[in-house]
């Protein structure tokens, strides 16, 4: 077996991975930096992000207000030292991207333009029309092309982390094109594989979002943090789950029930005004809006369709000119995929799984508790997102913590010796496992798609927007059964060249692990906070649960959960308030 | 509406086949299904060996380009019903690219061409970040914005007869992206890109067929970019004898207050 070696290895080539790669290459141009990605980097899911990236940019805004919005939006589950670093560095990172050529929207005088976003007190969301993630990713990708020390392993799928003596020393990966399995060793590995939306049946996430990095880390011995906090975005197109960006509401869109009534006024989100009010109504946070949908449905005030109940997003009053200028992708997606024109028609929408607040537990520098292992972006949980992420915080998170992880890993790598020989045996064993379990096995009877669909239905039923002990226990039992049936999975495809069925099987294995972790954490958190709503424990309980869940997997596959206190610096836990006047709180609640 | 539709899909596995052949699959015809949904149905329920790329299924990642009835298309944005009742839909890998397996083509050559045109902002001696952003008015942004919308789906290569005749031709997407940076008032790299672009395999390879622009799912208009650059390049070539370096006024830099 071939072994390749680098100083720093990125797993994943999206926003966080590419930012980390550039950071590492800039810290020390002599370091050998490699990006391993299961897709060409410009296909990464960052590409789908629409609305924008938050970073304080204007004189009427402040870092403290961005911090308060993030912390209250996260229902006080954010680590406040991390949030403070984040809000401080986000504008610089966005500016850096501007210097690399990102086509940010501009004011008439040529300065950066910013827009409003859900849960934010001031306008601070930088945007490139409504294709912000696309432009950020392509800017980053094109910029990496000029860095010679960055080696790319495009379309390589990582199956395992190599660990020796408690230290992560590389990966085993399949070159998808040839089917060749090889070890790639490194002094430090940074996971930037993104989220896990495909665990659920209805998601905005791309087909590649299978929680790979979360499962890889947990199997290697690293804990996952806060996995019970799954964000449902309130406005997905039915059937496809395609996201209609929050920017559509920030620009003035209304949410209407079947009677054409702006129903959010019934859910402590303020009074309806003709134009958008920050932190109010349609500009409330995503968890609250998605929960309001469920209540509205229970009242029989949604519209039934063959793909489940929907409400309407109304942009008609914004006019064609504004929609074309600020929301061209929304219009394109509606016309192409839903066959409706938002200039003249209502957009049917429903909540859709969008983002994982939890992930691989890291410190403020992206370091996990395992030596040599780092994580950044959606795969990681620092945590700046707490129990509910605010829209437009995830893109700058990729940049800020991608850069931090890149720097930290580069410094760590400089003091490490090359990986030792024992990883060779592990890599050889991994090759045998892949061959015996998948490629050479002809006795498997379970179909990948069947298991995947059952998993998705199970987790939605058991751990959806609202959960309870009984539903969670049932889901836990069912996923355990699916894990056992997965042992008997069979492939049609035993070829080596571009075997996408093998990749799907490995991804399903990762997703089952992630599903178990989500359910386990949700079961033990006997309170309601942010995106985690327990009908049997409807109140937040700071006495017991102002703490991050840490879920570990032991070698026999069993899970254990313990807790880590939330770091509070200047913003003691308070009540989340939205609606008119709620923005004043952001200036008043800081204590020194 | 009929309730079934037949897909004729190009199959090729290098370990097994000497050359590609077609295999027919009957799939349900649903009004909301795109070609990609039909491929996923086959892979999930009928034949797990069917091989193709896809990811975002919202027309932005650029993975799922294929020939559909002879036209380069993003299969996530191509409805089955647009091919009429009882029709057969033929799905093949993108034309002019080496085929790895079934509907998967090799992208490595495109990436070499992309890197060759230096598609990054070239601006030596930038002021520190604390000096704030480069200014760029909405009008200046509009000059290049369209060319920045390329998703690298390579449909334009599959549509371009010049690519078919000359594999060295840099091609529509890469040329459009070069022009995207050349037209950006923050960039000073047009001189560095000139050698690659003003080469017989660069813009001068293009015979202005315009197929690239017609098939582009993002309305990038590579043909327009190339024609525009032909004019600039001709002028620059003349200027290069007169001026020692640089072709564009340095962009305005102002501190962000």
Coordinates of C-alpha atoms in Angstrom, one line a residue, chain A:
Chain A
X1 CA 0.0 0.0 0.0
X2 CA 1.1 3.5 -0.9
X3 CA 1.7 6.0 1.9
X4 CA 1.8 9.7 1.3
X5 CA 2.8 12.2 3.9
X6 CA 2.1 15.8 4.7
X7 CA 2.5 18.2 7.6
X8 CA -1.1 19.3 7.6
X9 CA -4.1 17.4 6.2
X10 CA -7.5 19.0 5.6
X11 CA -10.4 16.7 5.3
X12 CA -13.0 18.7 3.3
X13 CA -12.5 21.5 0.8
X14 CA -15.4 23.8 1.5
X15 CA -15.2 27.3 3.1
X16 CA -13.6 26.2 6.4
X17 CA -11.2 23.7 4.8
X18 CA -9.9 26.1 2.1
X19 CA -9.6 28.9 4.6
X20 CA -7.7 26.7 7.0
X21 CA -5.4 25.5 4.1
X22 CA -4.5 29.0 3.2
X23 CA -3.9 30.0 6.8
X24 CA -1.6 27.0 7.4
X25 CA 0.3 27.7 4.1
X26 CA 0.7 31.4 5.1
X27 CA 2.0 30.6 8.7
X28 CA 4.8 28.6 7.2
X29 CA 5.2 28.3 3.4
X30 CA 7.6 25.4 4.0
X31 CA 4.8 23.2 5.5
X32 CA 3.3 20.6 3.2
X33 CA -0.4 21.2 3.3
X34 CA -2.9 18.8 1.6
X35 CA -6.7 19.0 1.1
X36 CA -8.5 15.7 0.8
X37 CA -12.1 16.0 -0.4
X38 CA -14.7 13.6 -1.6
X39 CA -15.8 16.1 -4.2
X40 CA -13.9 18.7 -6.2
X41 CA -13.6 21.6 -3.7
X42 CA -15.9 23.9 -5.7
X43 CA -18.7 21.4 -5.4
X44 CA -18.6 21.6 -1.6
X45 CA -21.8 22.5 0.1
X46 CA -20.6 26.0 1.1
X47 CA -21.6 26.7 -2.5
X48 CA -25.3 26.5 -1.5
X49 CA -25.3 29.2 1.2
X50 CA -27.4 32.1 0.0
X51 CA -28.2 35.0 2.3
X52 CA -24.9 36.3 3.6
X53 CA -22.1 36.5 6.2
X54 CA -22.4 38.6 9.4
X55 CA -19.6 40.9 10.5
X56 CA -19.9 44.3 12.1
X57 CA -19.1 46.8 9.4
X58 CA -20.9 50.1 10.0
X59 CA -20.4 52.8 12.6
X60 CA -24.0 52.4 14.1
X61 CA -23.2 48.8 15.0
X62 CA -21.0 47.2 17.7
X63 CA -19.2 44.0 18.5
X64 CA -21.1 43.7 21.8
X65 CA -24.4 43.8 19.9
X66 CA -23.4 41.1 17.5
X67 CA -22.2 39.1 20.5
X68 CA -25.5 39.6 22.4
X69 CA -27.6 38.7 19.4
X70 CA -25.6 35.5 18.9
X71 CA -25.7 34.5 22.6
X72 CA -29.4 35.3 23.1
X73 CA -30.2 33.7 19.7
X74 CA -28.3 30.6 20.9
X75 CA -30.5 30.6 24.1
X76 CA -27.3 31.1 26.2
X77 CA -25.7 27.8 25.2
X78 CA -22.8 29.6 23.3
X79 CA -19.4 29.8 24.9
X80 CA -19.0 33.5 25.2
X81 CA -15.2 33.7 25.0
X82 CA -15.6 32.0 21.6
X83 CA -18.4 34.4 20.5
X84 CA -16.3 37.4 21.5
X85 CA -13.4 36.1 19.4
X86 CA -15.8 35.4 16.6
X87 CA -17.5 38.8 16.4
X88 CA -14.1 40.5 16.6
X89 CA -12.5 38.5 13.8
X90 CA -15.5 38.1 11.5
X91 CA -15.2 41.5 9.9
X92 CA -11.5 41.1 9.3
X93 CA -12.0 37.7 7.6
X94 CA -14.8 39.1 5.4
X95 CA -12.5 42.0 4.5
X96 CA -9.7 39.5 3.7
X97 CA -12.1 37.7 1.3
X98 CA -12.9 41.1 -0.3
X99 CA -9.1 41.5 -0.8
X100 CA -9.1 38.1 -2.5
X101 CA -11.8 39.2 -4.9
X102 CA -15.1 38.2 -3.4
X103 CA -17.8 40.2 -5.3
X104 CA -19.6 41.6 -2.3
X105 CA -22.6 43.9 -2.9
X106 CA -21.7 47.6 -2.6
X107 CA -23.1 50.9 -1.5
X108 CA -23.3 53.5 -4.3
X109 CA -20.1 55.0 -2.9
X110 CA -18.2 51.7 -3.3
X111 CA -18.2 50.6 0.3
X112 CA -19.4 47.2 1.4
X113 CA -23.2 47.0 1.6
X114 CA -24.9 45.1 4.5
X115 CA -28.4 43.7 4.9
X116 CA -30.7 42.8 7.8
X117 CA -31.0 39.2 9.0
X118 CA -33.0 37.1 11.4
X119 CA -32.3 37.7 15.1
X120 CA -29.8 40.5 14.4
X121 CA -30.1 43.9 16.0
X122 CA -28.5 45.9 13.2
X123 CA -27.7 45.4 9.6
X124 CA -24.4 43.6 9.5
X125 CA -24.8 40.8 6.9
X126 CA -22.4 41.1 4.0
X127 CA -23.8 39.6 0.9
X128 CA -23.1 38.8 -2.7
X129 CA -26.6 38.9 -4.0
X130 CA -28.2 35.7 -2.7
X131 CA -25.3 33.5 -3.8
X132 CA -23.0 34.5 -1.0
X133 CA -21.7 31.0 -0.3
X134 CA -21.1 30.3 -4.0
X135 CA -19.0 33.5 -4.3
X136 CA -17.1 32.9 -1.1
X137 CA -16.3 29.3 -2.1
X138 CA -15.2 30.1 -5.6
X139 CA -13.1 33.0 -4.4
X140 CA -11.4 30.8 -1.8
X141 CA -10.9 28.0 -4.3
X142 CA -9.5 30.2 -7.0
X143 CA -7.3 31.8 -4.4
X144 CA -5.9 28.5 -3.3
X145 CA -4.8 27.8 -6.8
X146 CA -2.0 30.3 -6.4
X147 CA -0.5 28.6 -3.3
X148 CA 2.0 26.1 -4.5
X149 CA 2.4 24.2 -1.1
X150 CA -1.3 23.1 -1.2
X151 CA -1.6 19.6 -2.6
X152 CA -5.2 18.5 -3.5
X153 CA -6.6 15.0 -3.3
X154 CA -9.8 15.6 -5.2
X155 CA -12.4 12.9 -5.0
X156 CA -10.8 11.0 -2.2
X157 CA -13.1 9.6 0.5
X158 CA -11.7 9.3 4.0
X159 CA -12.8 6.1 5.8
X160 CA -10.8 6.3 9.0
X161 CA -8.5 8.4 11.1
X162 CA -5.2 6.9 12.0
X163 CA -4.5 7.1 15.7
X164 CA -1.5 6.1 17.7
X165 CA -0.7 6.8 21.3
X166 CA -3.7 9.1 21.5
X167 CA -2.5 11.2 18.7
X168 CA -4.1 11.5 15.2
X169 CA -1.5 10.9 12.6
X170 CA -3.4 10.8 9.3
X171 CA -6.2 9.1 7.4
X172 CA -7.0 6.1 5.2
X173 CA -8.8 7.2 2.0
X174 CA -10.2 5.7 -1.2
X175 CA -9.2 7.4 -4.4
X176 CA -12.7 7.2 -5.9
X177 CA -11.6 7.3 -9.5
X178 CA -9.4 4.2 -9.2
X179 CA -10.7 2.6 -6.1
X180 CA -7.2 2.5 -4.7
X181 CA -7.1 2.6 -0.9
X182 CA -4.2 4.4 0.6
X183 CA -2.9 5.9 3.8
X184 CA -2.1 9.6 4.0
X185 CA -0.2 10.5 7.1
X186 CA 0.1 13.9 8.7
X187 CA 1.3 15.6 11.8
X188 CA -2.1 17.3 12.2
X189 CA -5.5 16.6 10.7
X190 CA -8.2 19.3 10.4
X191 CA -11.8 18.0 9.8
X192 CA -13.8 20.5 7.7
X193 CA -16.4 18.1 6.3
X194 CA -19.5 20.1 7.1
X195 CA -22.9 19.0 8.5
X196 CA -25.1 16.0 8.5
X197 CA -28.5 17.1 7.2
X198 CA -28.9 13.9 5.1
X199 CA -29.6 12.0 8.3
X200 CA -33.1 13.5 8.0
X201 CA -35.6 12.9 5.2
X202 CA -36.3 16.6 4.3
X203 CA -33.2 18.8 4.2
X204 CA -31.6 21.7 2.4
X205 CA -28.3 19.9 2.6
X206 CA -26.6 18.5 -0.4
X207 CA -26.3 14.7 -1.0
X208 CA -22.7 14.9 0.3
X209 CA -23.7 16.1 3.8
X210 CA -23.5 12.8 5.8
X211 CA -21.7 13.8 9.0
X212 CA -18.6 12.1 7.8
X213 CA -16.2 14.1 10.0
X214 CA -18.4 13.7 13.1
X215 CA -18.4 10.0 12.8
X216 CA -14.7 9.7 11.9
X217 CA -13.8 11.8 15.0
X218 CA -16.1 10.0 17.3
X219 CA -14.9 6.6 16.2
X220 CA -11.3 7.8 16.7
X221 CA -12.2 8.7 20.3
X222 CA -13.1 12.4 20.2
X223 CA -16.3 13.5 21.8
X224 CA -19.2 15.2 19.9
X225 CA -20.8 18.2 21.5
X226 CA -24.4 19.4 21.6
X227 CA -25.7 17.0 18.9
X228 CA -29.3 17.4 20.0
X229 CA -29.4 20.9 18.5
X230 CA -30.6 20.5 14.9
X231 CA -31.7 23.6 13.1
X232 CA -34.9 23.6 11.0
X233 CA -35.0 26.5 8.6
X234 CA -38.5 27.8 8.4
X235 CA -38.6 28.3 4.6
X236 CA -37.8 25.3 2.4
X237 CA -39.6 24.5 -0.9
X238 CA -41.8 21.4 -0.5
X239 CA -40.6 18.1 -2.2
X240 CA -37.0 19.3 -3.0
X241 CA -36.2 21.0 0.4
X242 CA -34.5 23.7 -1.6
X243 CA -33.8 26.7 0.7
X244 CA -35.5 30.0 0.2
X245 CA -33.0 32.3 2.0
X246 CA -33.9 34.3 5.1
X247 CA -32.8 37.3 3.1
X248 CA -36.2 37.0 1.4
X249 CA -37.8 38.0 4.8
X250 CA -35.0 40.5 5.6
X251 CA -35.9 42.3 2.4
X252 CA -39.5 42.4 3.5
X253 CA -41.2 39.1 2.8
X254 CA -44.2 38.0 4.9
X255 CA -45.1 34.6 6.3
X256 CA -48.8 33.9 5.8
X257 CA -51.0 31.1 6.9
X258 CA -53.9 29.6 4.9
X259 CA -56.0 32.7 5.7
X260 CA -53.4 35.1 4.4
X261 CA -52.7 36.1 8.1
X262 CA -49.2 37.0 9.3
X263 CA -49.4 34.3 12.0
X264 CA -46.0 35.0 13.6
X265 CA -47.7 37.8 15.6
X266 CA -49.4 35.0 17.7
X267 CA -46.1 33.6 18.9
X268 CA -44.4 36.4 20.9
X269 CA -42.5 37.7 18.0
X270 CA -43.9 41.2 17.9
X271 CA -46.6 43.0 15.9
X272 CA -46.8 43.1 12.1
X273 CA -45.5 46.2 10.4
X274 CA -45.5 46.8 6.7
X275 CA -41.7 47.0 6.5
X276 CA -39.2 44.7 8.3
X277 CA -38.4 45.4 12.0
X278 CA -35.2 43.9 13.3
X279 CA -35.5 41.0 15.8
X280 CA -39.2 41.0 15.1
X281 CA -41.9 38.9 13.3
X282 CA -40.4 37.5 10.1
X283 CA -36.9 38.6 11.4
X284 CA -37.2 36.4 14.5
X285 CA -34.8 33.5 14.9
X286 CA -35.2 30.3 13.0
X287 CA -36.0 28.0 15.9
X288 CA -38.9 30.1 17.0
X289 CA -40.3 30.4 13.4
X290 CA -40.1 26.7 12.8
X291 CA -41.8 26.0 16.1
X292 CA -44.5 28.5 15.2
X293 CA -45.2 26.5 12.0
X294 CA -45.8 23.3 14.0
X295 CA -48.3 25.1 16.3
X296 CA -50.0 26.8 13.4
X297 CA -50.3 23.4 11.8
X298 CA -51.8 22.0 15.0
X299 CA -54.4 24.8 14.8
X300 CA -55.3 23.6 11.3
X301 CA -54.2 26.9 9.7
X302 CA -51.6 25.6 7.2
X303 CA -52.2 24.5 3.6
X304 CA -52.2 20.7 2.9
X305 CA -50.2 19.5 -0.1
X306 CA -49.0 16.1 -1.3
X307 CA -45.7 16.9 0.3
X308 CA -47.1 17.8 3.7
X309 CA -48.5 21.0 5.1
X310 CA -47.1 24.4 4.0
X311 CA -47.5 28.1 4.7
X312 CA -46.8 30.9 2.3
X313 CA -43.9 33.3 1.9
X314 CA -45.2 36.4 0.2
X315 CA -42.7 38.6 -1.7
X316 CA -45.1 40.0 -4.2
X317 CA -45.2 43.5 -2.6
X318 CA -41.4 43.8 -3.0
X319 CA -41.7 44.2 -6.7
X320 CA -39.8 42.7 -9.6
X321 CA -37.0 45.3 -9.5
X322 CA -36.0 44.6 -5.9
X323 CA -36.4 40.8 -6.3
X324 CA -34.1 40.8 -9.3
X325 CA -31.5 43.0 -7.7
X326 CA -31.4 41.4 -4.2
X327 CA -33.0 38.0 -4.5
X328 CA -32.3 36.8 -8.1
X329 CA -31.5 33.2 -7.0
X330 CA -34.8 33.0 -5.0
X331 CA -36.6 33.8 -8.2
X332 CA -34.5 31.4 -10.3
X333 CA -35.1 28.6 -7.8
X334 CA -38.8 29.2 -7.6
X335 CA -39.2 29.4 -11.3
X336 CA -36.9 26.4 -12.2
X337 CA -37.8 24.0 -9.4
X338 CA -41.3 25.0 -8.2
X339 CA -42.7 26.5 -11.4
X340 CA -43.9 29.6 -9.7
X341 CA -42.8 33.2 -10.0
X342 CA -42.5 35.0 -6.7
X343 CA -43.1 38.4 -8.3
X344 CA -46.7 37.4 -8.9
X345 CA -47.3 34.3 -6.8
X346 CA -47.0 33.0 -3.2
X347 CA -44.1 30.7 -2.4
X348 CA -45.2 27.5 -0.6
X349 CA -42.7 26.8 2.2
X350 CA -42.2 24.5 5.2
X351 CA -39.5 24.0 7.9
X352 CA -36.6 22.0 6.6
X353 CA -33.5 20.5 8.3
X354 CA -30.7 23.0 7.6
X355 CA -27.9 23.1 10.0
X356 CA -26.2 21.1 12.9
X357 CA -25.3 23.3 15.8
X358 CA -23.5 20.4 17.4
X359 CA -20.4 18.7 16.1
X360 CA -16.8 17.7 17.0
X361 CA -16.0 19.4 20.3
X362 CA -13.3 21.9 19.9
X363 CA -11.7 24.7 21.8
X364 CA -11.5 28.3 20.6
X365 CA -8.6 27.3 18.3
X366 CA -10.3 24.4 16.7
X367 CA -8.4 21.9 18.7
X368 CA -10.2 18.8 19.8
X369 CA -9.3 16.9 23.0
X370 CA -7.2 14.5 20.9
X371 CA -3.7 15.6 20.0
X372 CA -3.3 16.3 16.3
X373 CA -7.0 16.5 15.6
X374 CA -8.7 19.8 14.7
X375 CA -12.1 20.7 13.4
X376 CA -13.7 23.9 11.9
X377 CA -17.0 24.9 10.3
X378 CA -20.3 23.0 10.6
X379 CA -18.6 19.8 11.5
X380 CA -17.2 21.4 14.7
X381 CA -18.9 22.7 17.8
X382 CA -16.8 25.5 19.4
X383 CA -19.6 26.6 20.3
X384 CA -20.6 29.9 19.0
X385 CA -24.0 28.7 17.9
X386 CA -25.3 27.4 21.1
X387 CA -28.9 26.0 20.9
X388 CA -29.8 27.9 17.8
X389 CA -27.5 29.4 15.1
X390 CA -28.4 32.9 13.8
X391 CA -28.6 33.2 10.0
X392 CA -25.4 34.5 8.4
X393 CA -23.2 33.5 11.3
X394 CA -22.2 30.2 9.7
X395 CA -20.2 31.5 6.8
X396 CA -18.0 33.8 8.9
X397 CA -17.7 30.9 11.4
X398 CA -16.0 28.9 8.6
X399 CA -13.6 31.7 7.9
X400 CA -12.8 32.7 11.5
X401 CA -12.4 29.2 12.9
X402 CA -11.0 27.8 9.7
X403 CA -8.2 30.3 9.9
X404 CA -7.7 29.7 13.7
X405 CA -7.6 25.9 13.2
X406 CA -5.1 26.4 10.3
X407 CA -2.8 28.5 12.4
X408 CA -3.1 26.2 15.5
X409 CA -2.5 23.1 13.5
X410 CA 0.5 24.6 11.7
X411 CA 2.1 25.5 15.1
X412 CA 1.4 22.1 16.5
X413 CA 2.8 20.4 13.4
X414 CA 6.0 22.3 13.7
X415 CA 6.8 20.7 17.0
X416 CA 5.9 17.1 16.0
X417 CA 7.9 14.2 14.6
X418 CA 6.7 12.4 11.6
X419 CA 4.1 9.7 12.3
X420 CA 5.4 6.4 13.4
X421 CA 5.2 2.9 11.8
X422 CA 2.3 1.6 13.8
X423 CA -0.2 3.4 11.6
X424 CA 0.9 1.1 8.8
X425 CA -0.8 -1.9 10.5
X426 CA -3.9 0.1 11.1
X427 CA -4.1 1.2 7.5
X428 CA -3.6 -2.4 6.3
X429 CA -6.4 -3.5 8.6
X430 CA -8.7 -0.8 7.3
X431 CA -8.1 -2.0 3.7
X432 CA -9.0 -5.6 4.8
X433 CA -12.2 -4.3 6.5
X434 CA -13.3 -2.4 3.4
X435 CA -12.7 -5.4 1.2
X436 CA -14.3 -8.0 3.4
X437 CA -17.3 -5.9 4.5
X438 CA -18.2 -4.4 1.2
X439 CA -16.2 -5.2 -1.9
X440 CA -15.8 -8.9 -1.7
X441 CA -18.9 -9.7 0.3
X442 CA -21.7 -11.2 -1.9
X443 CA -23.9 -12.4 0.9
X444 CA -25.3 -9.0 2.0
X445 CA -29.1 -8.7 1.7
X446 CA -29.9 -5.2 2.9
X447 CA -30.3 -2.4 0.4
X448 CA -28.6 0.9 1.2
X449 CA -31.6 3.0 0.1
X450 CA -34.0 1.0 2.3
X451 CA -31.9 1.4 5.4
X452 CA -31.3 5.1 4.7
X453 CA -35.0 5.8 4.2
X454 CA -35.9 4.0 7.4
X455 CA -33.2 5.9 9.3
X456 CA -34.5 9.2 8.0
X457 CA -38.1 8.5 8.9
X458 CA -37.1 7.3 12.3
X459 CA -35.1 10.3 13.3
X460 CA -37.7 12.8 12.0
X461 CA -40.5 11.0 13.9
X462 CA -38.4 10.7 17.1
X463 CA -36.2 13.7 17.2
X464 CA -37.9 16.4 15.0
X465 CA -38.8 19.9 15.9
X466 CA -40.6 18.7 19.0
X467 CA -39.4 15.6 20.9
X468 CA -40.3 13.6 24.0
X469 CA -38.9 10.7 26.0
X470 CA -41.1 8.0 24.5
X471 CA -40.5 9.1 20.9
X472 CA -36.8 9.3 21.5
X473 CA -36.6 5.9 23.1
X474 CA -38.5 4.4 20.2
X475 CA -36.1 6.0 17.7
X476 CA -33.1 4.9 19.7
X477 CA -34.3 1.3 19.6
X478 CA -35.0 1.5 15.9
X479 CA -31.7 3.0 14.9
X480 CA -30.0 0.3 16.9
X481 CA -31.8 -2.3 14.8
X482 CA -30.8 -0.5 11.7
X483 CA -27.1 -0.5 12.8
X484 CA -27.4 -4.3 13.1
X485 CA -29.1 -4.7 9.8
X486 CA -26.4 -2.5 8.3
X487 CA -23.9 -5.2 9.1
X488 CA -25.8 -7.2 6.4
X489 CA -25.7 -4.5 3.8
X490 CA -25.0 -5.8 0.2
X491 CA -23.7 -3.9 -2.8
X492 CA -24.6 -4.5 -6.4
X493 CA -21.3 -2.9 -7.3
X494 CA -18.1 -4.8 -6.6
X495 CA -16.0 -2.8 -9.1
X496 CA -13.1 -0.6 -8.2
X497 CA -13.5 2.3 -10.7
X498 CA -15.7 5.2 -9.3
X499 CA -17.7 2.9 -7.0
X500 CA -20.3 5.4 -5.7
X501 CA -22.3 2.6 -4.2
X502 CA -19.5 1.8 -1.9
X503 CA -19.2 5.5 -0.9
X504 CA -23.0 5.6 -0.2
X505 CA -22.6 2.5 2.1
X506 CA -19.8 4.1 4.0
X507 CA -21.8 7.4 4.3
X508 CA -24.8 5.5 5.6
X509 CA -22.6 4.0 8.3
X510 CA -21.5 7.5 9.3
X511 CA -25.1 8.7 9.3
X512 CA -26.3 5.9 11.5
X513 CA -23.6 6.8 14.1
X514 CA -24.6 10.5 13.9
X515 CA -28.3 9.7 14.2
X516 CA -27.6 7.7 17.4
X517 CA -25.6 10.6 18.9
X518 CA -28.4 13.1 18.1
X519 CA -31.0 10.9 19.8
X520 CA -28.8 10.1 22.8
X521 CA -28.1 13.7 23.5
X522 CA -31.7 14.7 23.0
X523 CA -32.9 12.0 25.3
X524 CA -30.7 13.1 28.2
X525 CA -31.4 16.8 27.9
X526 CA -34.6 17.0 29.9
X527 CA -35.4 20.6 29.2
X528 CA -36.3 22.8 26.2
X529 CA -33.8 25.3 24.8
X530 CA -33.4 26.8 21.4
X531 CA -33.8 24.2 18.7
X532 CA -34.2 21.4 21.3
X533 CA -37.9 21.3 22.4
X534 CA -39.1 18.6 24.7
X535 CA -42.9 18.5 25.0
X536 CA -42.4 16.6 28.3
X537 CA -39.9 19.3 29.6
X538 CA -41.2 22.5 28.1
X539 CA -39.0 24.9 30.1
X540 CA -35.4 25.9 30.0
X541 CA -33.5 24.6 33.1
X542 CA -30.3 26.5 33.7
X543 CA -29.8 24.8 37.0
X544 CA -29.2 21.4 35.4
X545 CA -28.6 22.1 31.7
X546 CA -26.6 25.3 31.2
X547 CA -24.0 22.8 30.0
X548 CA -22.8 21.3 26.7
X549 CA -23.6 17.6 26.1
X550 CA -20.5 15.5 25.2
X551 CA -21.3 12.2 23.6
X552 CA -18.6 9.5 23.3
X553 CA -18.6 6.1 21.6
X554 CA -16.8 3.2 23.1
X555 CA -15.2 0.4 21.2
X556 CA -18.3 -1.8 21.5
X557 CA -20.4 1.0 19.9
X558 CA -22.2 2.1 23.0
X559 CA -22.6 5.8 23.8
X560 CA -22.1 7.8 26.9
X561 CA -23.1 11.4 27.6
X562 CA -21.6 13.8 30.1
X563 CA -21.7 17.6 30.4
X564 CA -19.3 20.5 30.2
X565 CA -20.3 23.9 31.7
X566 CA -21.1 26.7 29.3
X567 CA -18.5 29.6 29.4
X568 CA -20.2 32.8 30.5
X569 CA -18.1 36.0 30.3
X570 CA -20.3 39.1 30.2
X571 CA -23.8 38.1 29.4
X572 CA -25.5 36.2 32.3
X573 CA -28.4 34.0 31.1
X574 CA -31.6 35.9 30.5
X575 CA -34.9 35.6 28.8
X576 CA -34.9 35.6 25.0
X577 CA -37.1 38.4 23.8
X578 CA -38.1 39.3 20.3
X579 CA -40.5 41.9 18.9
X580 CA -40.4 45.6 19.0
X581 CA -37.9 47.2 21.4
X582 CA -36.1 43.8 22.0
X583 CA -33.1 45.2 20.3
X584 CA -32.6 47.6 23.2
X585 CA -31.6 44.6 25.3
X586 CA -28.5 44.1 23.3
X587 CA -27.1 47.4 24.6
X588 CA -28.1 46.9 28.2
X589 CA -27.4 43.4 29.3
X590 CA -23.6 43.3 29.3
X591 CA -21.9 43.0 32.7
X592 CA -18.2 43.4 33.3

